[in-house]
Amino acid sequence: MIRFLLITTVLLTCPAVFAGDPTSGGDSGEKDPMLYPRVKIETTLGSFVLELNGEKAPVTVMNFIWYAEDGFYNGTVFHRVMKNKLIQGGGYLPNLDKKLDGLRAGIPSEWNNSLKNEEWTIAMTRRRTRHNSATSQFYINV
């Protein structure tokens, strides 16, 4: 029951893409904001900022930004929460129906970019048998 309550209260309500905002908690312009855009995710439990690596994963970053700017993530939930492992979101509505309206085709995998699934990094989910299947769903390693 606790897991269900957490899932239904952690909503992605208003992602916004921005760069160089000094209130975002990141660098003050040291990195090129076009290569390292920041995305603010606002939830019912607070907000946080992600910095994306467009230098090493340009297709993945552009895909994530398109979904955010189009408002696709608005109202979706973190539907998978694994304590001390990950939180996953970007594909389901509060009633746990898969969000299909606005879903795009999968993007190519950029697996050979030397980025790793380390603590507090973000990655896109894929089908186990299809490398080029990432669409809107993502997870954050915790």
Short mmCIF file of C-alpha atoms in Angstrom, two decimals:
data_model
loop_
_atom_site.label_atom_id
_atom_site.label_comp_id
_atom_site.label_asym_id
_atom_site.label_seq_id
_atom_site.Cartn_x
_atom_site.Cartn_y
_atom_site.Cartn_z
CA MET A 1 0.00 0.00 0.00
CA ILE A 2 2.81 2.44 0.76
CA ARG A 3 4.29 1.83 -2.68
CA PHE A 4 0.96 2.67 -4.33
CA LEU A 5 0.66 5.92 -2.37
CA LEU A 6 4.18 6.93 -3.38
CA ILE A 7 3.50 6.15 -7.02
CA THR A 8 0.31 8.17 -7.14
CA THR A 9 1.78 11.22 -5.41
CA VAL A 10 4.97 11.53 -7.43
CA LEU A 11 3.69 13.17 -10.62
CA LEU A 12 5.70 14.81 -13.35
CA THR A 13 3.57 17.88 -13.66
CA CYS A 14 5.50 20.53 -15.48
CA PRO A 15 8.90 19.76 -16.99
CA ALA A 16 10.66 22.77 -18.45
CA VAL A 17 13.89 22.88 -20.36
CA PHE A 18 16.25 25.72 -19.50
CA ALA A 19 19.92 26.55 -19.43
CA GLY A 20 22.18 28.56 -17.18
CA ASP A 21 19.58 29.33 -14.50
CA PRO A 22 21.56 30.18 -11.36
CA THR A 23 18.72 28.90 -9.16
CA SER A 24 18.94 25.46 -10.73
CA GLY A 25 21.72 24.33 -8.42
CA GLY A 26 24.18 23.55 -11.21
CA ASP A 27 27.18 25.22 -12.76
CA SER A 28 26.97 28.91 -13.57
CA GLY A 29 27.58 28.62 -17.30
CA GLU A 30 30.83 26.61 -17.36
CA LYS A 31 29.34 24.05 -19.74
CA ASP A 32 27.76 24.86 -23.07
CA PRO A 33 23.99 24.89 -22.34
CA MET A 34 23.29 23.62 -25.85
CA LEU A 35 25.34 20.47 -25.15
CA TYR A 36 24.33 20.15 -21.48
CA PRO A 37 20.74 21.34 -21.19
CA ARG A 38 19.05 21.26 -17.80
CA VAL A 39 15.54 19.99 -17.26
CA LYS A 40 13.54 20.91 -14.19
CA ILE A 41 11.10 18.25 -13.07
CA GLU A 42 8.35 19.41 -10.76
CA THR A 43 6.50 16.77 -8.74
CA THR A 44 3.90 16.81 -6.01
CA LEU A 45 6.75 16.09 -3.56
CA GLY A 46 9.09 18.84 -4.78
CA SER A 47 11.29 19.55 -7.76
CA PHE A 48 14.75 18.65 -8.99
CA VAL A 49 16.98 19.49 -11.93
CA LEU A 50 18.61 17.07 -14.33
CA GLU A 51 21.60 17.96 -16.46
CA LEU A 52 21.63 16.01 -19.71
CA ASN A 53 24.74 15.10 -21.68
CA GLY A 54 24.08 16.09 -25.29
CA GLU A 55 27.75 15.76 -26.14
CA LYS A 56 27.81 12.00 -25.56
CA ALA A 57 24.11 11.18 -26.12
CA PRO A 58 22.71 13.78 -28.56
CA VAL A 59 19.83 11.67 -29.93
CA THR A 60 18.71 10.64 -26.44
CA VAL A 61 18.89 14.19 -25.10
CA MET A 62 16.94 15.62 -28.04
CA ASN A 63 14.32 12.91 -27.61
CA PHE A 64 13.91 13.71 -23.90
CA ILE A 65 13.69 17.44 -24.59
CA TRP A 66 11.05 16.93 -27.29
CA TYR A 67 8.88 14.98 -24.87
CA ALA A 68 9.38 17.60 -22.14
CA GLU A 69 8.69 20.60 -24.39
CA ASP A 70 5.61 18.93 -25.89
CA GLY A 71 4.19 18.41 -22.40
CA PHE A 72 4.14 14.63 -22.78
CA TYR A 73 5.45 14.10 -19.24
CA ASN A 74 2.81 16.34 -17.65
CA GLY A 75 0.61 14.24 -15.40
CA THR A 76 2.66 11.06 -15.70
CA VAL A 77 3.83 9.18 -12.61
CA PHE A 78 6.96 7.48 -11.37
CA HIS A 79 5.44 4.02 -11.69
CA ARG A 80 8.41 1.93 -10.61
CA VAL A 81 10.24 2.69 -7.39
CA MET A 82 12.98 0.32 -6.27
CA LYS A 83 14.50 1.35 -2.95
CA ASN A 84 18.22 2.13 -3.23
CA LYS A 85 18.17 1.25 -6.95
CA LEU A 86 16.02 3.39 -9.26
CA ILE A 87 12.86 5.38 -9.91
CA GLN A 88 11.22 5.04 -13.30
CA GLY A 89 8.71 7.31 -14.98
CA GLY A 90 7.60 8.93 -18.19
CA GLY A 91 5.14 6.42 -19.53
CA TYR A 92 2.15 5.91 -17.25
CA LEU A 93 -0.79 7.95 -16.01
CA PRO A 94 -1.92 8.01 -12.34
CA ASN A 95 -4.39 5.15 -12.98
CA LEU A 96 -1.38 3.16 -14.34
CA ASP A 97 -2.68 3.17 -17.91
CA LYS A 98 0.17 3.51 -20.39
CA LYS A 99 0.29 7.00 -21.91
CA LEU A 100 0.10 6.55 -25.68
CA ASP A 101 -1.08 9.95 -26.92
CA GLY A 102 2.04 11.71 -28.22
CA LEU A 103 4.30 8.66 -28.02
CA ARG A 104 6.96 8.60 -30.75
CA ALA A 105 8.90 5.80 -32.40
CA GLY A 106 11.93 4.37 -30.60
CA ILE A 107 15.33 6.02 -30.96
CA PRO A 108 18.72 4.46 -31.73
CA SER A 109 20.74 3.24 -28.77
CA GLU A 110 23.82 5.31 -27.94
CA TRP A 111 25.29 2.55 -25.75
CA ASN A 112 28.89 3.07 -26.89
CA ASN A 113 29.23 6.61 -25.51
CA SER A 114 31.14 5.65 -22.29
CA LEU A 115 28.31 6.89 -20.02
CA LYS A 116 27.54 4.54 -17.13
CA ASN A 117 24.51 3.88 -14.94
CA GLU A 118 26.05 5.42 -11.84
CA GLU A 119 24.32 6.92 -8.82
CA TRP A 120 22.10 9.93 -9.69
CA THR A 121 22.36 9.47 -13.45
CA ILE A 122 19.42 9.25 -15.83
CA ALA A 123 18.90 6.74 -18.63
CA MET A 124 16.17 5.74 -21.04
CA THR A 125 14.36 2.42 -20.70
CA ARG A 126 14.40 -0.04 -23.57
CA ARG A 127 12.92 -3.41 -24.36
CA ARG A 128 15.39 -6.12 -23.46
CA THR A 129 15.34 -7.60 -26.95
CA ARG A 130 15.38 -4.34 -28.96
CA HIS A 131 18.24 -1.87 -28.60
CA ASN A 132 16.53 0.88 -30.61
CA SER A 133 13.32 0.92 -28.57
CA ALA A 134 13.66 3.84 -26.12
CA THR A 135 10.73 6.22 -26.34
CA SER A 136 9.55 8.34 -23.39
CA GLN A 137 10.30 6.24 -20.32
CA PHE A 138 13.38 7.00 -18.25
CA TYR A 139 14.86 6.01 -14.94
CA ILE A 140 17.08 7.70 -12.40
CA ASN A 141 19.69 5.58 -10.64
CA VAL A 142 19.59 6.20 -6.87
#
